[in-house]
CSV table of C-alpha atoms and ligand atoms in Angstrom, one decimal:
chain,number,residue,atom,x,y,z
A,886,MET,CA,29.1,38.8,-63.5
A,887,ILE,CA,32.5,39.8,-62.2
A,888,TYR,CA,32.6,36.7,-60.0
A,889,PHE,CA,31.7,34.5,-63.0
A,890,LEU,CA,34.4,36.2,-65.1
A,891,ALA,CA,37.0,35.7,-62.3
A,892,SER,CA,36.0,32.0,-62.0
A,893,ILE,CA,36.2,31.4,-65.8
A,894,ALA,CA,39.5,33.2,-66.1
A,895,ALA,CA,40.8,31.2,-63.1
A,896,ILE,CA,40.3,28.0,-65.0
A,897,ALA,CA,43.5,29.0,-66.8
A,898,GLY,CA,45.2,29.0,-63.4
A,899,PHE,CA,43.9,25.5,-62.7
A,900,LEU,CA,45.3,24.2,-66.0
A,901,PHE,CA,48.7,25.9,-65.2
A,902,GLY,CA,48.8,24.0,-61.9
A,903,PHE,CA,47.4,20.8,-63.3
A,904,ASP,CA,49.9,20.6,-66.1
A,905,GLU,CA,52.8,21.4,-63.7
A,906,GLY,CA,51.8,18.7,-61.3
A,907,VAL,CA,50.5,15.9,-63.5
A,908,ILE,CA,53.9,14.9,-64.9
A,909,ALA,CA,55.1,14.2,-61.4
A,910,VAL,CA,52.4,11.5,-60.9
A,911,ALA,CA,52.1,10.3,-64.5
A,912,ARG,CA,55.9,9.8,-65.0
A,913,PRO,CA,56.4,6.5,-63.2
A,914,LEU,CA,53.5,4.9,-65.2
A,915,LEU,CA,54.6,6.5,-68.4
A,916,ASP,CA,58.1,5.1,-68.1
A,917,LYS,CA,56.7,1.6,-68.3
A,918,ASP,CA,55.2,2.1,-71.8
A,919,PHE,CA,57.7,4.7,-73.1
A,920,PRO,CA,61.0,4.3,-71.4
A,921,MET,CA,63.0,7.5,-71.7
A,922,THR,CA,66.7,8.4,-71.2
A,923,PRO,CA,67.2,11.1,-68.5
A,924,LEU,CA,67.9,13.6,-71.3
A,925,VAL,CA,64.7,12.9,-73.2
A,926,GLY,CA,62.7,12.6,-70.0
A,927,GLY,CA,64.1,16.0,-68.8
A,928,PHE,CA,63.3,17.7,-72.1
A,929,MET,CA,59.8,16.2,-72.1
A,930,THR,CA,59.2,17.6,-68.6
A,931,ALA,CA,60.7,20.9,-69.4
A,932,ALA,CA,58.7,21.3,-72.6
A,933,VAL,CA,55.9,22.9,-70.5
A,934,PRO,CA,58.0,25.7,-69.0
A,935,LEU,CA,59.8,26.2,-72.4
A,936,GLY,CA,56.5,26.5,-74.3
A,937,ALA,CA,55.2,28.8,-71.5
A,938,LEU,CA,58.3,31.0,-72.0
A,939,ILE,CA,57.5,31.3,-75.7
A,940,GLY,CA,53.8,31.8,-75.0
A,941,ALA,CA,54.4,34.5,-72.4
A,942,SER,CA,56.8,36.3,-74.8
A,943,ALA,CA,54.2,36.5,-77.5
A,944,ALA,CA,51.2,37.1,-75.3
A,945,GLY,CA,51.8,40.8,-74.8
A,946,ARG,CA,51.4,41.6,-78.4
A,947,ILE,CA,48.6,39.1,-79.0
A,948,THR,CA,46.5,40.4,-76.1
A,949,ASP,CA,47.0,44.0,-77.0
A,950,HIS,CA,46.2,43.4,-80.7
A,951,PHE,CA,43.3,40.9,-80.5
A,952,GLY,CA,41.9,41.7,-77.1
A,953,ARG,CA,42.0,39.8,-73.7
A,954,ARG,CA,39.0,37.6,-74.5
A,955,ARG,CA,40.2,36.3,-77.8
A,956,ALA,CA,43.7,35.7,-76.6
A,957,LEU,CA,42.2,33.5,-73.8
A,958,MET,CA,40.0,31.7,-76.3
A,959,SER,CA,42.9,30.7,-78.3
A,960,ALA,CA,44.7,29.5,-75.2
A,961,ALA,CA,41.6,27.5,-74.2
A,962,ALA,CA,41.7,25.8,-77.6
A,963,LEU,CA,45.4,25.0,-77.2
A,964,PHE,CA,44.8,23.6,-73.7
A,965,THR,CA,42.2,21.2,-75.0
A,966,ILE,CA,44.2,20.1,-78.1
A,967,GLY,CA,47.4,19.7,-76.1
A,968,ALA,CA,45.7,17.5,-73.5
A,969,LEU,CA,44.0,15.3,-76.1
A,970,ILE,CA,47.2,14.8,-78.1
A,971,ALA,CA,49.1,13.9,-74.9
A,972,ALA,CA,46.5,11.3,-74.1
A,973,VAL,CA,46.5,9.5,-77.4
A,974,MET,CA,50.2,9.9,-78.3
A,975,THR,CA,52.0,6.9,-79.8
A,976,ALA,CA,55.6,8.2,-79.6
A,977,THR,CA,57.7,10.3,-77.2
A,978,TRP,CA,58.2,13.1,-79.6
A,979,ILE,CA,54.5,13.5,-79.9
A,980,LEU,CA,54.3,13.9,-76.2
A,981,VAL,CA,57.0,16.5,-76.3
A,982,ALA,CA,55.1,18.4,-79.0
A,983,ALA,CA,51.9,18.2,-77.0
A,984,ARG,CA,53.6,19.5,-73.9
A,985,LEU,CA,55.0,22.4,-75.9
A,986,VAL,CA,51.5,23.2,-77.1
A,987,LEU,CA,50.3,23.1,-73.4
A,988,GLY,CA,53.1,25.3,-72.4
A,989,LEU,CA,52.2,27.9,-75.1
A,990,ALA,CA,48.6,27.9,-73.8
A,991,ILE,CA,49.9,28.3,-70.2
A,992,GLY,CA,52.2,31.2,-71.1
A,993,THR,CA,49.5,33.0,-73.1
A,994,ALA,CA,46.9,32.5,-70.3
A,995,ALA,CA,49.4,33.3,-67.5
A,996,VAL,CA,49.8,36.8,-68.9
A,997,THR,CA,46.2,37.4,-70.1
A,998,ALA,CA,44.0,35.9,-67.3
A,999,PRO,CA,45.2,38.0,-64.4
A,1000,LEU,CA,45.2,41.1,-66.7
A,1001,TYR,CA,41.7,40.4,-67.8
A,1002,ILE,CA,40.5,40.0,-64.2
A,1003,ALA,CA,42.3,43.1,-62.9
A,1004,GLU,CA,40.9,45.2,-65.7
A,1005,ALA,CA,37.4,44.1,-65.1
A,1006,ALA,CA,37.4,44.1,-61.3
A,1007,PRO,CA,36.1,46.8,-59.1
A,1008,LEU,CA,38.8,48.5,-57.0
A,1009,ALA,CA,37.8,47.3,-53.5
A,1010,ILE,CA,38.1,43.5,-54.3
A,1011,ARG,CA,40.7,43.6,-57.1
A,1012,GLY,CA,43.4,42.0,-55.0
A,1013,ALA,CA,41.2,39.2,-53.9
A,1014,LEU,CA,39.8,38.5,-57.4
A,1015,VAL,CA,43.2,38.4,-59.0
A,1016,SER,CA,44.3,36.0,-56.3
A,1017,THR,CA,41.6,33.6,-57.3
A,1018,TYR,CA,44.0,32.9,-60.2
A,1019,GLN,CA,46.7,31.8,-57.8
A,1020,LEU,CA,44.1,29.8,-55.8
A,1021,ALA,CA,43.3,28.0,-59.0
A,1022,ILE,CA,46.9,27.2,-59.7
A,1023,THR,CA,47.3,25.6,-56.2
A,1024,PHE,CA,44.0,23.8,-56.8
A,1025,GLY,CA,45.3,22.4,-60.1
A,1026,ILE,CA,48.5,21.2,-58.4
A,1027,LEU,CA,46.5,19.5,-55.6
A,1028,ALA,CA,44.1,18.0,-58.2
A,1029,SER,CA,46.9,16.5,-60.2
A,1030,TYR,CA,48.5,15.0,-57.0
A,1031,LEU,CA,45.2,13.6,-56.0
A,1032,SER,CA,44.5,12.2,-59.5
A,1033,GLY,CA,47.8,10.3,-59.1
A,1034,LEU,CA,46.6,8.8,-55.8
A,1035,ALA,CA,43.1,8.0,-57.2
A,1036,ILE,CA,43.9,6.4,-60.6
A,1037,SER,CA,46.9,4.2,-60.7
A,1038,GLY,CA,47.6,1.2,-62.8
A,1039,ASP,CA,49.2,0.4,-66.1
A,1040,GLY,CA,48.3,2.9,-68.9
A,1041,THR,CA,46.2,5.2,-66.7
A,1042,TRP,CA,48.6,8.0,-67.5
A,1043,ARG,CA,46.5,8.5,-70.7
A,1044,ALA,CA,43.4,9.1,-68.5
A,1045,MET,CA,45.4,11.6,-66.3
A,1046,PHE,CA,46.4,13.6,-69.4
A,1047,ALA,CA,42.9,13.4,-70.9
A,1048,LEU,CA,41.5,14.9,-67.7
A,1049,GLY,CA,43.1,18.2,-68.6
A,1050,ALA,CA,40.9,18.5,-71.7
A,1051,VAL,CA,37.7,18.9,-69.5
A,1052,PRO,CA,38.6,22.2,-67.9
A,1053,GLY,CA,40.1,23.3,-71.3
A,1054,LEU,CA,36.6,22.9,-72.9
A,1055,LEU,CA,34.8,24.5,-70.0
A,1056,PHE,CA,37.1,27.4,-70.3
A,1057,LEU,CA,36.4,27.9,-74.0
A,1058,VAL,CA,32.6,27.6,-73.5
A,1059,GLY,CA,32.7,30.0,-70.5
A,1060,LEU,CA,34.6,32.6,-72.4
A,1061,ILE,CA,31.9,32.8,-75.0
A,1062,PHE,CA,29.5,34.3,-72.4
A,1063,LEU,CA,32.0,36.9,-71.1
A,1064,PRO,CA,32.3,40.6,-72.0
A,1065,GLU,CA,35.6,42.0,-73.3
A,1066,SER,CA,37.7,44.1,-70.9
A,1067,PRO,CA,36.3,47.6,-70.7
A,1068,ARG,CA,39.9,49.0,-70.5
A,1069,TRP,CA,41.0,47.3,-73.7
A,1070,LEU,CA,37.9,48.5,-75.5
A,1071,VAL,CA,38.6,52.1,-74.5
A,1072,LEU,CA,42.1,51.7,-75.6
A,1073,LYS,CA,40.9,50.6,-79.0
A,1074,GLY,CA,38.4,53.5,-79.2
A,1075,PHE,CA,35.2,51.4,-78.7
A,1076,LEU,CA,33.6,53.6,-76.1
A,1077,ASP,CA,30.0,52.3,-76.5
A,1078,ARG,CA,31.1,48.7,-76.2
A,1079,ALA,CA,33.2,49.6,-73.1
A,1080,ARG,CA,30.1,51.2,-71.5
A,1081,ALA,CA,28.1,48.1,-72.3
A,1082,SER,CA,30.8,45.9,-70.9
A,1083,LEU,CA,31.0,47.9,-67.7
A,1084,HIS,CA,27.2,47.7,-67.4
A,1085,ARG,CA,27.3,43.9,-67.6
A,1086,LEU,CA,30.2,43.7,-65.1
A,1087,ARG,CA,28.8,46.1,-62.5
A,1088,GLY,CA,25.2,45.0,-62.8
A,1089,VAL,CA,22.1,46.6,-64.3
A,1090,GLY,CA,21.5,50.2,-63.0
A,1091,ALA,CA,25.0,50.6,-61.4
A,1092,PRO,CA,26.6,53.9,-62.2
A,1093,VAL,CA,29.5,53.4,-64.6
A,1094,ASP,CA,30.1,56.9,-66.0
A,1095,LYS,CA,32.7,58.0,-63.5
A,1096,GLU,CA,34.7,54.8,-64.0
A,1097,LEU,CA,34.4,55.0,-67.8
A,1098,ASN,CA,35.6,58.7,-67.7
A,1099,GLU,CA,38.6,57.9,-65.6
A,1100,ILE,CA,39.6,55.1,-68.0
A,1101,ALA,CA,39.0,57.3,-71.0
A,1102,LEU,CA,41.0,60.2,-69.6
A,1103,THR,CA,44.0,57.9,-68.9
A,1104,ALA,CA,43.8,56.4,-72.4
A,1105,GLU,CA,43.5,59.9,-73.9
A,1106,ALA,CA,46.5,61.1,-71.9
A,1107,GLU,CA,48.5,58.2,-73.2
A,1108,LYS,CA,47.9,58.8,-76.9
A,1109,GLY,CA,51.1,59.4,-78.8
A,1110,GLU,CA,53.2,57.7,-76.1
A,1111,LYS,CA,55.7,55.0,-77.1
A,1112,VAL,CA,54.2,51.5,-77.0
A,1113,GLY,CA,55.7,48.1,-77.1
A,1114,TYR,CA,58.7,46.6,-75.3
A,1115,SER,CA,61.1,49.5,-75.7
A,1116,ALA,CA,58.7,51.8,-73.9
A,1117,LEU,CA,59.2,49.7,-70.7
A,1118,LEU,CA,62.7,51.1,-70.4
A,1119,GLU,CA,61.6,54.7,-70.3
A,1120,PRO,CA,62.7,56.2,-67.0
A,1121,THR,CA,59.2,56.6,-65.7
A,1122,ILE,CA,58.1,53.1,-66.5
A,1123,ARG,CA,61.3,51.2,-65.6
A,1124,PRO,CA,60.6,51.1,-61.8
A,1125,ALA,CA,57.4,49.1,-62.6
A,1126,LEU,CA,59.4,46.7,-64.8
A,1127,ILE,CA,62.0,46.2,-62.0
A,1128,VAL,CA,59.2,45.4,-59.5
A,1129,GLY,CA,57.3,43.1,-61.9
A,1130,MET,CA,60.3,41.1,-63.0
A,1131,GLY,CA,62.1,41.2,-59.6
A,1132,LEU,CA,59.1,39.8,-57.7
A,1133,PHE,CA,58.9,36.8,-60.0
A,1134,PHE,CA,62.7,36.3,-59.8
A,1135,LEU,CA,62.3,36.2,-56.0
A,1136,GLN,CA,59.2,34.0,-56.2
A,1137,GLN,CA,61.0,31.3,-58.2
A,1138,LEU,CA,64.4,31.6,-56.5
A,1139,SER,CA,62.6,31.2,-53.1
A,1140,GLY,CA,62.8,27.5,-54.1
A,1141,ILE,CA,59.1,26.9,-54.4
A,1142,ASN,CA,59.2,24.7,-57.5
A,1143,ALA,CA,62.1,22.6,-56.0
A,1144,VAL,CA,59.4,21.7,-53.4
A,1145,ILE,CA,56.4,21.4,-55.8
A,1146,TYR,CA,58.2,19.2,-58.3
A,1147,TYR,CA,60.5,17.3,-56.0
A,1148,ALA,CA,58.6,17.1,-52.6
A,1149,PRO,CA,58.9,13.3,-52.4
A,1150,GLU,CA,62.6,13.5,-53.1
A,1151,ILE,CA,63.1,16.1,-50.4
A,1152,PHE,CA,61.3,14.0,-47.9
A,1153,ARG,CA,63.5,11.0,-48.8
A,1154,HIS,CA,66.6,13.2,-48.3
A,1155,ALA,CA,65.3,14.1,-44.9
A,1156,GLY,CA,65.2,10.4,-43.9
A,1157,PHE,CA,61.6,9.3,-44.8
A,1158,ASP,CA,62.2,6.1,-46.7
A,1159,SER,CA,58.6,4.8,-47.1
A,1160,GLU,CA,57.1,5.8,-50.4
A,1161,LYS,CA,53.7,5.9,-48.8
A,1162,THR,CA,54.9,8.6,-46.3
A,1163,GLN,CA,56.5,10.5,-49.1
A,1164,THR,CA,53.3,10.5,-51.2
A,1165,LEU,CA,51.1,11.5,-48.3
A,1166,ALA,CA,53.4,14.3,-47.3
A,1167,THR,CA,53.4,15.5,-50.9
A,1168,VAL,CA,49.6,15.6,-50.8
A,1169,GLY,CA,50.0,17.5,-47.5
A,1170,VAL,CA,52.2,20.1,-49.2
A,1171,GLY,CA,49.5,20.5,-51.9
A,1172,THR,CA,46.7,20.9,-49.3
A,1173,VAL,CA,48.6,23.5,-47.2
A,1174,ASN,CA,49.4,25.4,-50.4
A,1175,PHE,CA,45.8,25.5,-51.4
A,1176,LEU,CA,44.2,26.3,-48.0
A,1177,THR,CA,46.7,29.1,-47.1
A,1178,THR,CA,46.0,30.7,-50.5
A,1179,ILE,CA,42.4,31.1,-49.4
A,1180,LEU,CA,43.6,33.0,-46.3
A,1181,ALA,CA,45.8,35.2,-48.5
A,1182,MET,CA,42.8,36.2,-50.5
A,1183,TYR,CA,41.2,37.4,-47.4
A,1184,LEU,CA,44.2,39.3,-46.2
A,1185,ILE,CA,45.5,40.9,-49.4
A,1186,ASP,CA,43.1,43.8,-49.6
A,1187,LYS,CA,43.0,44.3,-45.8
A,1188,MET,CA,46.6,44.0,-44.7
A,1189,GLY,CA,48.1,45.4,-47.9
A,1190,ARG,CA,50.7,44.1,-50.3
A,1191,ARG,CA,53.9,45.2,-48.6
A,1192,PRO,CA,53.4,43.9,-45.1
A,1193,LEU,CA,52.2,40.6,-46.5
A,1194,LEU,CA,55.3,40.3,-48.7
A,1195,VAL,CA,57.7,41.0,-45.9
A,1196,LEU,CA,55.9,38.5,-43.7
A,1197,GLY,CA,56.2,35.9,-46.5
A,1198,PHE,CA,59.9,36.5,-47.0
A,1199,VAL,CA,60.7,36.3,-43.3
A,1200,GLY,CA,58.7,33.0,-43.1
A,1201,THR,CA,60.4,31.4,-46.1
A,1202,THR,CA,63.9,32.5,-45.0
A,1203,ALA,CA,63.4,31.1,-41.4
A,1204,THR,CA,61.9,27.8,-42.5
A,1205,MET,CA,64.5,27.2,-45.3
A,1206,LEU,CA,67.3,27.8,-42.7
A,1207,LEU,CA,65.6,25.5,-40.2
A,1208,ILE,CA,65.4,22.7,-42.8
A,1209,ALA,CA,69.0,23.1,-43.8
A,1210,PHE,CA,70.0,23.0,-40.1
A,1211,ALA,CA,67.8,19.9,-39.4
A,1212,VAL,CA,69.2,18.0,-42.4
A,1213,VAL,CA,72.9,18.4,-41.3
A,1214,ASN,CA,72.1,17.8,-37.6
A,1215,PRO,CA,69.8,14.7,-37.6
A,1216,ALA,CA,71.0,13.8,-34.1
A,1217,ILE,CA,69.7,17.0,-32.6
A,1218,VAL,CA,66.6,17.8,-34.7
A,1219,PRO,CA,63.9,15.1,-35.0
A,1220,ALA,CA,62.8,14.3,-38.6
A,1221,TRP,CA,59.2,15.4,-38.1
A,1222,VAL,CA,60.6,18.9,-37.7
A,1223,VAL,CA,61.5,18.9,-41.4
A,1224,ILE,CA,57.9,18.0,-42.4
A,1225,LEU,CA,56.6,20.8,-40.1
A,1226,ALA,CA,59.1,23.3,-41.4
A,1227,LEU,CA,58.3,22.4,-45.0
A,1228,MET,CA,54.6,22.9,-44.4
A,1229,LEU,CA,55.4,26.3,-42.7
A,1230,TYR,CA,57.5,27.2,-45.7
A,1231,ILE,CA,54.7,26.4,-48.0
A,1232,ALA,CA,52.3,28.4,-45.9
A,1233,SER,CA,54.6,31.4,-45.8
A,1234,PHE,CA,54.9,31.2,-49.6
A,1235,ALA,CA,51.2,30.7,-50.2
A,1236,ILE,CA,50.1,33.6,-48.0
A,1237,SER,CA,52.4,36.0,-49.8
A,1238,LEU,CA,55.0,35.1,-52.5
A,1239,GLY,CA,52.5,32.9,-54.4
A,1240,PRO,CA,49.6,35.3,-55.1
A,1241,LEU,CA,51.3,38.7,-54.8
A,1242,PRO,CA,53.6,38.8,-57.8
A,1243,HIS,CA,50.6,37.9,-60.0
A,1244,VAL,CA,48.4,40.6,-58.3
A,1245,ILE,CA,51.1,43.3,-58.4
A,1246,MET,CA,52.1,42.7,-62.0
A,1247,SER,CA,48.5,43.2,-63.0
A,1248,GLU,CA,48.4,46.6,-61.2
A,1249,ILE,CA,51.6,48.4,-61.9
A,1250,PHE,CA,52.0,48.8,-65.6
A,1251,PRO,CA,50.4,51.8,-67.4
A,1252,LEU,CA,47.6,50.9,-69.7
A,1253,HIS,CA,49.5,51.4,-73.0
A,1254,VAL,CA,52.3,49.0,-72.0
A,1255,ARG,CA,50.3,46.7,-69.7
A,1256,GLY,CA,50.5,43.8,-72.3
A,1257,PRO,CA,54.3,43.9,-72.8
A,1258,GLY,CA,54.9,44.7,-69.2
A,1259,MET,CA,53.0,41.6,-68.0
A,1260,SER,CA,54.7,39.6,-70.7
A,1261,MET,CA,58.2,40.5,-69.3
A,1262,ALA,CA,57.1,39.7,-65.8
A,1263,SER,CA,55.8,36.3,-66.9
A,1264,ILE,CA,59.0,35.7,-68.9
A,1265,SER,CA,60.8,36.2,-65.6
A,1266,ASN,CA,58.4,33.8,-63.9
A,1267,TRP,CA,58.8,31.0,-66.5
A,1268,GLY,CA,62.5,31.6,-67.2
A,1269,PHE,CA,63.5,31.2,-63.6
A,1270,ASN,CA,61.0,28.4,-63.1
A,1271,PHE,CA,62.9,26.5,-65.8
A,1272,VAL,CA,66.3,27.3,-64.2
A,1273,VAL,CA,65.3,26.1,-60.7
A,1274,VAL,CA,63.5,23.0,-61.9
A,1275,PHE,CA,66.6,22.0,-64.0
A,1276,ALA,CA,69.2,23.0,-61.6
A,1277,PHE,CA,67.7,21.5,-58.4
A,1278,PRO,CA,68.6,17.8,-59.0
A,1279,LEU,CA,72.1,18.8,-60.0
A,1280,MET,CA,72.5,20.9,-56.9
A,1281,LEU,CA,71.2,18.1,-54.7
A,1282,ALA,CA,73.8,15.7,-56.3
A,1283,SER,CA,76.7,18.2,-56.0
A,1284,VAL,CA,76.4,20.5,-53.0
A,1285,GLY,CA,73.5,18.7,-51.2
A,1286,LEU,CA,70.2,19.8,-49.7
A,1287,ALA,CA,71.4,22.0,-46.9
A,1288,VAL,CA,73.6,24.2,-49.0
A,1289,THR,CA,70.9,24.5,-51.7
A,1290,PHE,CA,68.3,25.5,-49.1
A,1291,THR,CA,70.6,28.0,-47.5
A,1292,ILE,CA,71.1,29.7,-50.9
A,1293,PHE,CA,67.3,29.9,-51.3
A,1294,ALA,CA,67.1,31.4,-47.7
A,1295,VAL,CA,69.7,34.1,-48.6
A,1296,ILE,CA,67.6,35.0,-51.7
A,1297,CYS,CA,64.4,35.2,-49.6
A,1298,ALA,CA,66.2,37.5,-47.1
A,1299,GLY,CA,67.1,39.7,-50.1
A,1300,GLY,CA,63.4,39.8,-50.9
A,1301,ILE,CA,62.8,41.6,-47.6
A,1302,MET,CA,65.2,44.4,-48.8
A,1303,PHE,CA,63.7,44.4,-52.3
A,1304,THR,CA,60.2,44.9,-50.9
A,1305,LEU,CA,61.2,47.7,-48.6
A,1306,ARG,CA,63.2,49.6,-51.2
A,1307,ARG,CA,61.2,49.0,-54.4
A,1308,VAL,CA,57.7,47.7,-54.0
A,1309,PRO,CA,54.9,50.3,-53.8
A,1310,GLU,CA,51.7,49.8,-51.8
A,1311,THR,CA,49.0,49.4,-54.4
A,1312,THR,CA,46.2,48.5,-52.0
A,1313,GLY,CA,43.3,51.0,-52.1
A,1314,TYR,CA,44.3,52.7,-55.4
A,1315,SER,CA,42.6,52.5,-58.8
A,1316,LEU,CA,44.8,51.3,-61.7
A,1317,GLU,CA,44.7,54.9,-63.0
A,1318,ALA,CA,45.9,56.4,-59.7
A,1319,ILE,CA,48.8,53.9,-59.6
A,1320,GLU,CA,49.7,54.9,-63.1
A,1321,ALA,CA,49.5,58.7,-62.3
A,1322,HIS,CA,51.9,58.1,-59.4
A,1323,LEU,CA,54.3,56.2,-61.5
A,1324,LYS,CA,54.4,58.9,-64.1
A,1325,SER,CA,54.7,61.7,-61.6
A,1326,GLY,CA,58.4,60.9,-61.4
A,1327,ARG,CA,58.3,60.4,-57.6
A,1328,PRO,CA,59.9,57.2,-56.4
A,1329,PHE,CA,57.5,54.3,-57.1
A,1330,VAL,CA,58.1,52.9,-53.7
A,1331,ALA,CA,56.8,56.2,-52.2
A,1332,LEU,CA,53.3,55.1,-53.0
A,1333,ARG,CA,51.8,54.2,-49.6
A,1334,ARG,CA,48.4,53.2,-48.3
A,1335,PRO,CA,45.9,56.0,-48.7
A,1336,MET,CA,44.7,57.5,-45.4
A,1337,PRO,CA,41.1,56.6,-44.6
A,1338,ALA,CA,38.9,59.6,-45.5
A,1339,THR,CA,38.7,61.8,-42.5
A,1340,VAL,CA,35.6,63.7,-41.6
A,1341,PRO,CA,36.3,67.5,-41.5
A,1342,PRO,CA,35.7,69.1,-38.0
A,1343,GLY,CA,32.2,70.5,-37.6
A,1344,HIS,CA,30.5,67.8,-39.7
B,198,LIG,C1,54.1,30.1,-59.2
B,198,LIG,C2,54.4,28.7,-59.7
B,198,LIG,C3,54.3,27.7,-58.5
B,198,LIG,C4,53.0,28.0,-57.7
B,198,LIG,C5,52.9,27.1,-56.5
B,198,LIG,C6,52.8,30.2,-58.6
B,198,LIG,O1,52.5,31.5,-58.1
B,198,LIG,O2,54.2,31.0,-60.3
B,198,LIG,O3,55.6,28.6,-60.3
B,198,LIG,O4,54.4,26.4,-58.9
B,198,LIG,O5,52.8,29.3,-57.4
B,198,LIG,O6,51.7,27.3,-55.8
């Protein structure tokens, strides 16, 4: 059941990626039927991150009030409606409205889906299961790039948009068969329903009493504590807020969406003039992103979050610097090095900076502020996504690719320091144990991997 739940919740990730990527491939065809000024075109493109920002801001309250499952069901309905409106639209403003609706759905789901998976998952595979969400994002991006390769021709943009309604509907139907999060049920005082939900998730006959007790104890201890956004600023909770928002700031300012949205443009700057080469290299970016995320899922619960993060930041710093150097020294560095470095950059991102902020944000906030905490982290995700996607073309035109990539590299290098100084090791701990550490008042970063249980002498 837990695998079924993770797969259904991950459809939200697929739609996140699909709606990010589809505009890149639909845009040239769309322009033939609905020519847009750069300003209108820019606003239409940015309507998704903008809607997502609003959705993520509201999601904390919605998910805490109505429950994880119902919040996701409303997102699923919005995904389907938004895709259909975009497909049949007859004027540009309708498309803008449809993309805002899609953004709202993405924002709500981006907060709720990882939370729902983390709250339902057994401890040993929690990291891997939450990363299925990131895998689904990368699969959505790849699927949209491929749909651009497969269906081309006048008016086919309608089919590309309509395709998004299919996973939207599947998502809605799948959710009907899923149980509510046991942790949310405990929080609302429905202990019997929480037990039933755990039984369904862990399988018939599996012992659930210990887990249920632990959740109930934590919920009980939290009674009377401040809830809502202001509680996030309490001295004991603030370190989690800094880690959650900081990791998404770094994820976005690593430059990932400059690459995801503008890959063909970057290849052109690096001297590849053929459109065919640009498109194929872009599909290559999507493929490396997807495949490396699978490797990340395997490593996350084994290597631990902190070493993987450091590895990712070192990799993205080095490859960004290499590309910057190659672009200003074309006589010394052959052009294929740029393609190779960009693929290595994507691999470094996907093994670490891609999945880990989503995983960690679902683990670090105490139960009573988990909704608002994850909302704030997602606001950081979408806010900085919006900033980078808007600023990148302007930066390219003013200071050029090399300077822009050097700035990204400097920020990635800052990510190494941030990880070492702020990010705790959550691998191997239950959500309740992470919470207990946070509230103990000891530095959050002092949480390190638990020692494997040692056998006492004489046994
Ligand atoms: C980020 C997205 C990005 C994607 C790329 C996600 O974790 O939040 O902004 O486009 O990774 O795979």
